[in-house]
Short mmCIF file of C-alpha atoms and ligand atoms in Angstrom, two decimals:
data_model
loop_
_atom_site.label_atom_id
_atom_site.label_comp_id
_atom_site.label_asym_id
_atom_site.label_seq_id
_atom_site.Cartn_x
_atom_site.Cartn_y
_atom_site.Cartn_z
CA UNK S 62 243.55 185.38 122.10
CA UNK S 63 245.49 188.16 120.40
CA UNK S 64 249.22 188.64 120.91
CA UNK S 65 249.88 192.33 120.60
CA UNK S 66 251.09 195.23 122.69
CA UNK S 67 249.90 196.25 125.30
CA UNK S 68 248.24 192.91 126.10
CA UNK S 69 250.18 190.55 128.37
CA UNK S 70 253.67 191.19 129.68
CA UNK S 71 255.81 190.69 126.59
CA UNK S 72 257.63 193.84 125.47
CA UNK S 73 257.34 192.93 121.77
CA UNK S 74 259.90 194.12 119.23
CA UNK S 75 257.08 195.69 117.27
CA UNK S 76 254.53 197.59 119.29
CA UNK S 77 252.00 197.94 116.46
CA UNK S 78 251.83 194.36 115.25
CA UNK S 79 249.52 191.45 115.98
CA UNK S 80 251.81 188.44 116.34
CA UNK S 81 250.80 185.03 115.00
CA UNK S 82 251.75 182.31 117.47
CA UNK S 83 253.97 179.71 115.84
CA UNK S 84 253.44 176.19 117.11
CA UNK S 85 256.03 174.35 115.06
CA UNK S 86 258.40 174.42 112.13
CA UNK S 87 259.40 171.79 109.63
CA UNK S 88 262.01 172.22 106.92
CA UNK S 89 261.45 175.57 105.23
CA UNK S 90 257.94 175.93 106.69
CA UNK S 91 256.50 177.47 109.86
CA UNK S 92 252.96 176.78 111.13
CA UNK S 93 250.89 178.99 113.42
CA UNK S 94 248.20 177.99 115.91
CA UNK S 95 245.47 178.66 113.34
CA UNK S 96 247.09 176.13 111.01
CA UNK S 97 248.38 178.73 108.57
CA UNK S 98 251.60 177.72 106.79
CA UNK S 99 254.42 180.18 106.04
CA UNK S 100 257.48 179.66 103.87
CA UNK S 101 260.38 180.96 105.92
CA UNK S 102 261.75 182.71 102.84
CA UNK S 103 264.38 184.60 104.80
CA UNK S 104 265.08 182.04 107.53
CA UNK S 105 264.15 184.77 110.05
CA UNK S 106 266.99 187.22 109.47
CA UNK S 107 268.99 184.74 107.32
CA UNK S 108 269.60 182.60 110.38
CA UNK S 109 267.80 179.31 109.71
CA UNK S 110 270.38 177.71 107.44
CA UNK S 111 269.42 174.05 107.89
CA UNK S 112 265.67 174.45 108.23
CA UNK S 113 263.32 173.93 111.15
CA UNK S 114 262.65 170.84 113.23
CA UNK S 115 265.85 168.87 112.52
CA UNK S 116 265.85 166.04 115.04
CA UNK S 117 269.67 165.59 115.05
CA UNK S 118 270.08 169.05 116.49
CA UNK S 119 267.54 168.44 119.24
CA UNK S 120 269.35 165.22 120.09
CA UNK S 121 272.73 166.97 120.39
CA UNK S 122 271.21 169.50 122.75
CA UNK S 123 269.58 166.88 124.93
CA UNK S 124 272.77 164.83 125.15
CA UNK S 125 274.91 167.81 126.15
CA UNK S 126 272.36 169.06 128.68
CA UNK S 127 272.28 165.55 130.13
CA UNK S 128 276.07 165.65 130.57
CA UNK S 129 276.50 169.24 131.72
CA UNK S 130 274.42 172.29 130.86
CA UNK S 131 276.84 175.00 131.89
CA UNK S 132 280.40 175.62 133.02
CA UNK S 133 282.12 178.99 133.33
CA UNK S 134 284.54 179.86 130.55
CA UNK S 135 287.32 180.80 132.96
CA UNK S 136 287.05 177.55 134.92
CA UNK S 137 286.38 174.53 132.66
CA UNK S 138 286.16 173.27 129.12
CA UNK S 139 284.01 170.40 127.76
CA UNK S 140 284.15 167.81 124.96
CA UNK S 141 281.55 169.84 123.04
CA UNK S 142 283.66 173.03 123.17
CA UNK S 143 286.85 171.23 122.16
CA UNK S 144 285.25 169.14 119.41
CA UNK S 145 283.36 172.04 117.90
CA UNK S 146 286.50 174.22 117.90
CA UNK S 147 288.38 171.38 116.19
CA UNK S 148 285.71 170.90 113.51
CA UNK S 149 285.25 174.63 112.88
CA UNK S 150 289.01 175.18 112.99
CA UNK S 151 289.47 172.67 110.18
CA UNK S 152 287.31 174.63 107.73
CA UNK S 153 288.51 178.17 108.53
CA UNK S 154 290.33 180.27 105.92
CA UNK S 155 294.11 179.85 106.10
CA UNK S 156 295.70 181.72 108.98
CA UNK S 157 292.62 181.90 111.20
CA UNK S 158 292.97 179.55 114.14
CA UNK S 159 291.75 180.77 117.48
CA UNK S 160 288.02 180.77 118.18
CA UNK S 161 286.42 182.79 121.00
CA UNK S 162 282.82 181.58 121.37
CA UNK S 163 280.09 184.08 122.27
CA UNK S 164 276.30 184.31 122.13
CA UNK S 165 275.36 186.78 119.38
CA UNK S 166 276.70 188.71 116.43
CA UNK S 167 276.82 192.10 118.17
CA UNK S 168 278.66 190.57 121.10
CA UNK S 169 281.32 189.17 118.77
CA UNK S 170 281.65 192.53 116.99
CA UNK S 171 282.25 194.15 120.41
CA UNK S 172 284.86 191.49 121.14
CA UNK S 173 286.59 192.20 117.81
CA UNK S 174 286.72 195.97 118.48
CA UNK S 175 288.26 195.30 121.91
CA UNK S 176 290.59 192.59 120.66
CA UNK S 177 291.98 194.89 117.94
CA UNK S 178 292.44 197.64 120.54
CA UNK S 179 294.19 195.35 123.00
CA UNK S 180 296.42 193.94 120.29
CA UNK S 181 297.71 197.43 119.44
CA UNK S 182 297.94 198.42 123.10
CA UNK S 183 300.05 195.32 123.76
CA UNK S 184 302.10 196.18 120.68
CA UNK S 185 302.95 199.64 122.01
CA UNK S 186 300.47 201.63 119.86
CA UNK S 187 298.09 202.97 122.49
CA UNK S 188 296.50 205.52 120.10
CA UNK S 189 295.20 202.90 117.68
CA UNK S 190 291.66 202.12 118.79
CA UNK S 191 289.29 203.44 116.10
CA UNK S 192 287.68 201.02 113.67
CA UNK S 193 286.71 202.15 110.16
CA UNK S 194 283.40 200.85 108.81
CA UNK S 195 281.17 201.47 105.79
CA UNK S 196 277.94 203.39 105.39
CA UNK S 197 274.83 201.21 104.87
CA UNK S 198 276.49 198.36 106.73
CA UNK S 199 275.06 196.32 109.58
CA UNK S 200 277.26 195.13 112.43
CA UNK S 201 274.75 194.96 115.28
CA UNK S 202 272.93 197.08 117.79
CA UNK S 203 275.00 197.21 121.00
CA UNK S 204 276.69 200.58 121.36
CA UNK S 205 280.12 199.61 120.01
CA UNK S 206 278.62 197.63 117.15
CA UNK S 207 276.08 200.38 116.43
CA UNK S 208 278.97 202.87 116.23
CA UNK S 209 280.17 200.77 113.29
CA UNK S 210 276.77 200.06 111.75
CA UNK S 211 276.21 202.50 108.91
CA UNK S 212 272.43 202.55 109.14
CA UNK S 213 271.44 206.15 109.70
CA UNK S 214 267.92 205.55 111.06
CA UNK S 215 269.17 203.18 113.74
CA UNK S 216 272.09 205.42 114.75
CA UNK S 217 270.22 208.71 114.98
CA UNK S 218 268.45 208.30 118.35
CA UNK S 219 271.69 207.16 119.99
CA UNK S 220 274.27 209.44 118.36
CA UNK S 221 275.44 210.96 121.67
CA UNK S 222 276.29 207.45 122.92
CA UNK S 223 278.27 206.32 119.88
CA UNK S 224 282.02 206.15 119.36
CA UNK S 225 283.87 208.28 116.87
CA UNK S 226 284.38 205.62 114.20
CA UNK S 227 284.85 206.84 110.59
CA UNK S 228 282.81 205.49 107.65
CA UNK S 229 283.29 205.23 103.89
CA UNK S 230 280.94 204.31 101.03
CA UNK S 231 280.20 200.70 100.04
CA UNK S 232 280.70 199.32 96.50
CA UNK S 233 277.10 200.02 95.57
CA UNK S 234 277.50 199.77 91.80
CA UNK S 235 273.76 200.13 91.08
CA UNK S 236 274.04 203.62 92.58
CA UNK S 237 277.76 204.33 92.43
CA UNK S 238 278.63 206.99 95.03
CA UNK S 239 281.16 208.37 92.51
CA UNK S 240 278.84 208.21 89.49
CA UNK S 241 281.26 205.82 87.79
CA UNK S 242 280.87 202.33 86.40
CA UNK S 243 282.96 199.20 86.82
CA UNK S 244 285.66 198.52 85.66
CA UNK S 245 286.45 202.04 84.37
CA UNK S 246 285.96 203.27 87.95
CA UNK S 247 289.18 201.49 88.95
CA UNK S 248 287.53 200.76 92.28
CA UNK S 249 287.41 204.37 93.40
CA UNK S 250 285.19 203.31 96.34
CA UNK S 251 287.94 201.05 97.70
CA UNK S 252 290.62 203.68 97.13
CA UNK S 253 288.50 206.06 99.22
CA UNK S 254 289.49 203.98 102.23
CA UNK S 255 293.12 204.98 101.80
CA UNK S 256 292.23 208.67 101.72
CA UNK S 257 289.95 208.32 104.74
CA UNK S 258 292.68 206.61 106.77
CA UNK S 259 295.16 209.34 105.87
CA UNK S 260 292.71 212.10 106.77
CA UNK S 261 291.67 210.50 110.06
CA UNK S 262 295.28 209.70 110.96
CA UNK S 263 296.59 206.17 110.55
CA UNK S 264 298.04 206.35 114.06
CA UNK S 265 294.44 206.32 115.43
CA UNK S 266 293.09 203.37 113.42
CA UNK S 267 293.20 199.75 114.61
CA UNK S 268 291.01 197.97 112.06
CA UNK S 269 288.66 198.10 109.10
CA UNK S 270 285.43 196.10 109.35
CA UNK S 271 283.19 195.07 106.49
CA UNK S 272 280.60 192.54 105.43
CA UNK S 273 282.06 190.70 102.40
CA UNK S 274 278.55 190.72 100.91
CA UNK S 275 276.49 193.60 102.32
CA UNK S 276 273.51 192.27 104.25
CA UNK S 277 270.76 193.49 106.55
CA UNK S 278 271.00 197.20 105.70
CA UNK S 279 271.72 197.25 101.95
CA UNK S 280 270.59 193.77 100.83
CA UNK S 281 272.94 191.16 99.31
CA UNK S 282 275.41 193.68 97.92
CA UNK S 283 278.09 191.70 96.07
CA UNK S 284 281.38 193.59 95.64
CA UNK S 285 282.99 193.84 92.19
CA UNK S 286 286.06 191.73 91.36
CA UNK S 287 289.20 193.11 92.92
CA UNK S 288 287.42 195.17 95.58
CA UNK S 289 288.18 193.06 98.64
CA UNK S 290 291.71 192.39 97.47
CA UNK S 291 292.35 196.13 97.23
CA UNK S 292 290.88 196.70 100.71
CA UNK S 293 293.24 194.00 102.01
CA UNK S 294 296.21 195.69 100.32
CA UNK S 295 295.33 199.05 101.86
CA UNK S 296 295.06 197.44 105.31
CA UNK S 297 298.46 195.80 104.79
CA UNK S 298 300.03 199.08 103.70
CA UNK S 299 298.91 200.81 106.89
CA UNK S 300 299.33 197.72 109.10
CA UNK S 301 295.66 197.83 110.03
CA UNK S 302 293.69 194.70 110.90
CA UNK S 303 290.94 193.55 108.54
CA UNK S 304 287.78 192.35 110.30
CA UNK S 305 285.54 190.20 108.13
CA UNK S 306 281.99 190.28 109.51
CA UNK S 307 280.46 187.00 108.29
CA UNK S 308 277.59 186.92 110.77
CA UNK S 309 275.09 186.76 107.90
CA UNK S 310 277.26 185.39 105.09
CA UNK S 311 279.15 182.70 107.03
CA UNK S 312 278.51 178.96 107.32
CA UNK S 313 277.61 178.42 103.69
CA UNK S 314 275.03 181.09 102.97
CA UNK S 315 276.74 182.34 99.78
CA UNK S 316 277.97 178.96 98.49
CA UNK S 317 281.32 178.80 100.31
CA UNK S 318 281.84 178.28 104.03
CA UNK S 319 282.79 181.96 104.25
CA UNK S 320 281.94 184.57 101.62
CA UNK S 321 285.39 186.15 101.64
CA UNK S 322 286.73 182.88 100.18
CA UNK S 323 285.07 183.72 96.86
CA UNK S 324 287.71 186.42 96.47
CA UNK S 325 290.70 184.64 98.03
CA UNK S 326 291.22 187.28 100.67
CA UNK S 327 292.35 186.39 104.14
CA UNK S 328 291.21 188.54 107.07
CA UNK S 329 292.87 189.02 110.47
CA UNK S 330 289.65 188.62 112.42
CA UNK S 331 286.44 186.90 111.33
CA UNK S 332 283.07 187.13 113.05
CA UNK S 333 280.43 184.44 112.82
CA UNK S 334 276.92 184.13 114.26
CA UNK S 335 273.48 183.30 112.90
CA UNK S 336 274.12 180.21 110.72
CA UNK S 337 276.51 178.64 113.27
CA UNK S 338 273.52 177.17 115.05
CA UNK S 339 270.94 177.83 112.35
CA UNK S 340 268.89 179.50 115.08
CA UNK S 341 268.60 176.48 117.38
CA UNK S 342 270.70 178.09 120.14
CA UNK S 343 272.39 181.48 120.53
CA UNK S 344 276.05 181.21 119.51
CA UNK S 345 278.59 183.39 117.71
CA UNK S 346 282.36 183.58 117.46
CA UNK S 347 285.27 185.99 117.15
CA UNK S 348 288.07 184.19 115.34
CA UNK S 349 291.61 185.37 114.80
CA UNK S 350 295.24 184.55 114.05
CA UNK S 351 297.44 182.80 116.53
CA UNK S 352 300.23 185.38 116.34
CA UNK S 353 297.81 188.13 117.39
CA UNK S 354 296.60 186.16 120.41
CA UNK S 355 300.22 185.34 121.26
CA UNK S 356 300.89 189.08 121.56
CA UNK S 357 298.17 189.36 124.25
CA UNK S 358 299.51 186.34 126.08
CA UNK S 359 303.06 187.73 126.09
CA UNK S 360 302.13 191.23 127.26
CA UNK S 361 298.88 191.33 129.24
CA UNK S 362 298.62 187.60 129.84
CA UNK S 363 295.15 187.27 128.30
CA UNK S 364 292.23 188.97 126.57
CA UNK S 365 290.68 191.47 129.02
CA UNK S 366 287.11 190.54 128.16
CA UNK S 367 284.39 188.07 129.17
CA UNK S 368 280.69 187.15 129.28
CA UNK S 369 278.79 184.69 131.46
CA UNK S 370 277.53 182.74 128.46
CA UNK S 371 280.71 182.65 126.38
CA UNK S 372 282.13 179.21 125.51
CA UNK S 373 278.76 177.64 126.28
CA UNK S 374 278.81 173.81 126.23
CA UNK S 375 275.28 173.40 124.85
CA UNK S 376 275.76 176.11 122.24
CA UNK S 377 278.93 174.35 121.07
CA UNK S 378 277.18 170.96 120.94
CA UNK S 379 274.51 172.53 118.73
CA UNK S 380 277.12 174.29 116.58
CA UNK S 381 278.92 171.01 116.03
CA UNK S 382 275.72 169.16 115.12
CA UNK S 383 274.77 171.92 112.64
CA UNK S 384 278.25 171.89 111.06
CA UNK S 385 278.06 168.10 110.63
CA UNK S 386 274.56 168.39 109.17
CA UNK S 387 275.81 170.92 106.59
CA UNK S 388 278.69 168.60 105.69
CA UNK S 389 276.65 165.39 105.53
CA UNK S 390 273.89 166.92 103.38
CA UNK S 391 276.49 168.67 101.18
CA UNK S 392 274.53 171.90 101.55
CA UNK S 393 277.43 174.15 100.58
CA UNK S 394 278.23 172.17 97.44
CA UNK S 395 274.57 172.45 96.40
CA UNK S 396 274.15 176.10 97.34
CA UNK S 397 275.62 177.77 94.20
CA UNK S 398 273.27 176.03 91.76
CA UNK S 399 270.24 176.61 94.00
CA UNK S 400 271.34 180.24 94.36
CA UNK S 401 271.70 180.66 90.59
CA UNK S 402 268.22 179.23 90.14
CA UNK S 403 266.75 181.55 92.78
CA UNK S 404 268.44 184.61 91.25
CA UNK S 405 267.32 183.68 87.74
CA UNK S 406 263.72 183.27 88.88
CA UNK S 407 263.84 186.50 90.89
CA UNK S 408 265.04 188.32 87.77
CA UNK S 409 261.67 187.48 86.17
CA UNK S 410 260.24 189.99 88.63
CA UNK S 411 262.13 192.82 86.94
CA UNK S 412 259.06 193.04 84.70
CA UNK S 413 257.31 194.81 87.54
CA UNK S 414 258.01 198.54 87.20
CA UNK S 415 258.94 198.91 90.86
CA UNK S 416 261.67 196.24 90.80
CA UNK S 417 264.90 198.16 90.28
CA UNK S 418 267.63 195.65 91.02
CA UNK S 419 267.83 191.97 91.86
CA UNK S 420 271.15 190.89 93.35
CA UNK S 421 272.87 188.29 95.45
CA UNK S 422 275.25 185.40 95.80
CA UNK S 423 274.29 181.83 96.65
CA UNK S 424 271.13 181.79 98.75
CA UNK S 425 271.58 185.38 99.92
CA UNK S 426 269.54 187.58 97.60
CA UNK S 427 267.62 190.85 97.64
CA UNK S 428 265.16 192.81 95.56
CA UNK S 429 265.57 196.58 95.54
CA UNK S 430 262.40 198.56 94.86
CA UNK S 431 262.32 201.87 93.01
CA UNK S 432 259.69 204.39 92.05
CA UNK S 433 261.17 204.70 88.57
CA UNK S 434 263.17 201.91 86.94
CA UNK S 435 264.88 204.25 84.44
CA UNK S 436 266.00 207.01 86.81
CA UNK S 437 266.32 204.63 89.82
CA UNK S 438 264.46 207.22 91.90
CA UNK S 439 263.57 205.61 95.22
CA UNK S 440 260.11 205.71 96.73
CA UNK S 441 259.71 208.40 99.37
CA UNK S 442 260.04 206.73 102.77
CA UNK S 443 256.56 208.01 103.63
CA UNK S 444 255.14 205.48 101.11
CA UNK S 445 256.46 202.64 103.31
CA UNK S 446 256.77 200.54 100.17
CA UNK S 447 258.94 197.82 101.73
CA UNK S 448 256.52 197.41 104.61
CA UNK S 449 253.64 197.04 102.13
CA UNK S 450 255.47 194.28 100.28
CA UNK S 451 256.58 192.49 103.44
CA UNK S 452 253.09 192.62 105.01
CA UNK S 453 251.33 191.45 101.87
CA UNK S 454 253.80 188.60 101.33
CA UNK S 455 253.36 187.57 104.97
CA UNK S 456 249.59 187.56 104.50
CA UNK S 457 250.20 185.32 101.46
CA UNK S 458 252.31 182.94 103.56
CA UNK S 459 255.85 184.09 102.69
CA UNK S 460 258.29 185.56 105.21
CA UNK S 461 260.83 188.07 103.81
CA UNK S 462 263.40 190.27 105.54
CA UNK S 463 263.09 194.05 105.05
CA UNK S 464 265.65 196.83 104.72
CA UNK S 465 265.17 200.56 104.22
CA UNK S 466 267.09 203.83 104.14
CA UNK S 467 270.19 202.69 102.25
CA UNK S 468 269.95 205.14 99.32
CA UNK S 469 270.46 208.39 101.21
CA UNK S 470 269.98 207.51 104.87
CA UNK S 471 266.20 207.91 104.67
CA UNK S 472 264.89 206.46 101.39
CA UNK S 473 265.68 203.09 99.87
CA UNK S 474 263.53 199.94 99.90
CA UNK S 475 264.49 196.30 99.67
CA UNK S 476 263.41 192.83 100.72
CA UNK S 477 265.83 189.97 101.27
CA UNK S 478 265.13 186.43 100.14
CA UNK S 479 267.43 184.00 101.95
CA UNK S 480 265.70 180.67 102.52
CA UNK S 481 267.20 177.73 104.43
CA UNK S 482 269.98 176.03 102.42
CA UNK S 483 267.94 172.80 102.36
CA UNK S 484 265.41 174.38 100.01
CA UNK S 485 264.53 172.48 96.80
CA UNK S 486 263.97 174.04 93.37
CA UNK S 487 260.24 173.33 93.50
CA UNK S 488 260.09 175.24 96.77
CA UNK S 489 261.94 178.15 95.16
CA UNK S 490 259.14 178.06 92.56
CA UNK S 491 256.62 178.35 95.41
CA UNK S 492 258.41 181.47 96.65
CA UNK S 493 258.36 183.01 93.18
CA UNK S 494 254.64 182.28 92.78
CA UNK S 495 253.85 184.04 96.06
CA UNK S 496 256.08 186.97 95.13
CA UNK S 497 254.32 187.34 91.79
CA UNK S 498 250.92 187.21 93.47
CA UNK S 499 252.07 189.75 96.06
CA UNK S 500 253.55 192.13 93.49
CA UNK S 501 250.37 191.94 91.41
CA UNK S 502 248.29 192.82 94.45
CA UNK S 503 250.36 195.86 95.36
CA UNK S 504 250.92 196.99 91.81
CA UNK S 505 248.99 199.99 90.59
CA UNK S 506 250.21 199.24 87.09
CA UNK S 507 248.32 196.07 86.18
CA UNK S 508 251.36 194.43 84.57
CA UNK S 509 250.55 191.05 83.04
CA UNK S 510 253.05 188.26 83.62
C1 PLP L 849 276.80 191.20 109.36
C2 PLP L 849 276.16 191.25 110.71
N1 PLP L 849 276.92 191.54 111.78
C3 PLP L 849 276.42 191.59 113.02
C4 PLP L 849 275.08 191.34 113.25
C5 PLP L 849 274.53 191.41 114.64
O1 PLP L 849 274.19 190.15 115.07
P1 PLP L 849 273.15 189.94 116.26
O2 PLP L 849 271.83 190.43 115.78
O3 PLP L 849 273.19 188.46 116.50
O4 PLP L 849 273.65 190.71 117.43
C6 PLP L 849 274.25 191.02 112.16
C7 PLP L 849 272.81 190.77 112.33
O5 PLP L 849 272.02 190.83 111.44
C8 PLP L 849 274.81 190.98 110.86
O6 PLP L 849 274.07 190.70 109.79
#
């Protein structure tokens, strides 16, 4: 039987794809019903942080479901909610304390937009509701989150529905938007935020949101030293909240619990998702400072917000089990050296003429493809280069995560490599072998390696 649109009743995410049916997963591997094995080289969309089939997680789910499967977040709390909040609270960056549990990254971004708005409303600044974001960012697909997401192709069909949120350029040093190079640039791309705020009117702005390491749209974009610190200073100067979107980077992906810790910057709001449960159950969080929540309590009496599945007891039980797993297996401590090894091995691929830039931090990496290595000219989108790479790698048993359009809104090709944090060096070698085979197959250039 074939699983593809329009057969059956599933409205698949891709309407032109034949879907393999996965029967089980184990560690970094997935297996389909035909017995084919795939390396989950991107952990889905950099979600599967502790690998597939971990029995401890299943056990935590069963135990919580056996106690109570659901209570409403306005009526009850449970041991799982309290214990998870305690455990997560103990590893948060200094100053962040209060955790609002939700189901997905976009949902938590929505909550952050509304929380920032309500904070200023309750502080007597009713005009401050707009959030500044960056181009080529990814913050989710619900309408508020999409208004922030700087991915042109995804925004275009829905432009009439989006909010008027301003954007500025990311620190994309490989293609500097100001044609400068670090450090002589003096972080012009961060200073641009100050100008943007002044032009838009500081009295209208509540927050700035960014991914500390750019993810799903631009591919493992690591900011230069000093960048995040300068953004923080600009936010302070204008008394604007800094929202740190760690949906992809959080929970150890880059070698620290939270990527922003690499640069010693402390945000006002942090958003987590994906790696919190490693994919075993939908859970995310909007986390903030106590003094900000206090303001809501004093004025309105609470956060005017809510979802049926927020503060979910089973989700929290899973989150807690995943957090303990990460701690017990010392996955974060081991991540930097595994990440360095992965990056070093990926750099071998720069011998292929279409590999323009290999970048990343920890086990969050990406390969940017170009038509011309010297001029950095991107492939025309009509070539669908990323799709060719992704499909061929998939055929060869390696799952990667694609991104396109980040050069000029249309062109730009990349594939993310972000395997589960449990990966071993020999398994990284397996990934590299498949990538080499794949690149050879799609190469018109016959490069010998
Ligand atoms: C940084 C970031 N924020 C938000 C989201 C949206 O999360 P979700 O897809 O769970 O709604 C994502 C998803 O990729 C993300 O990477």
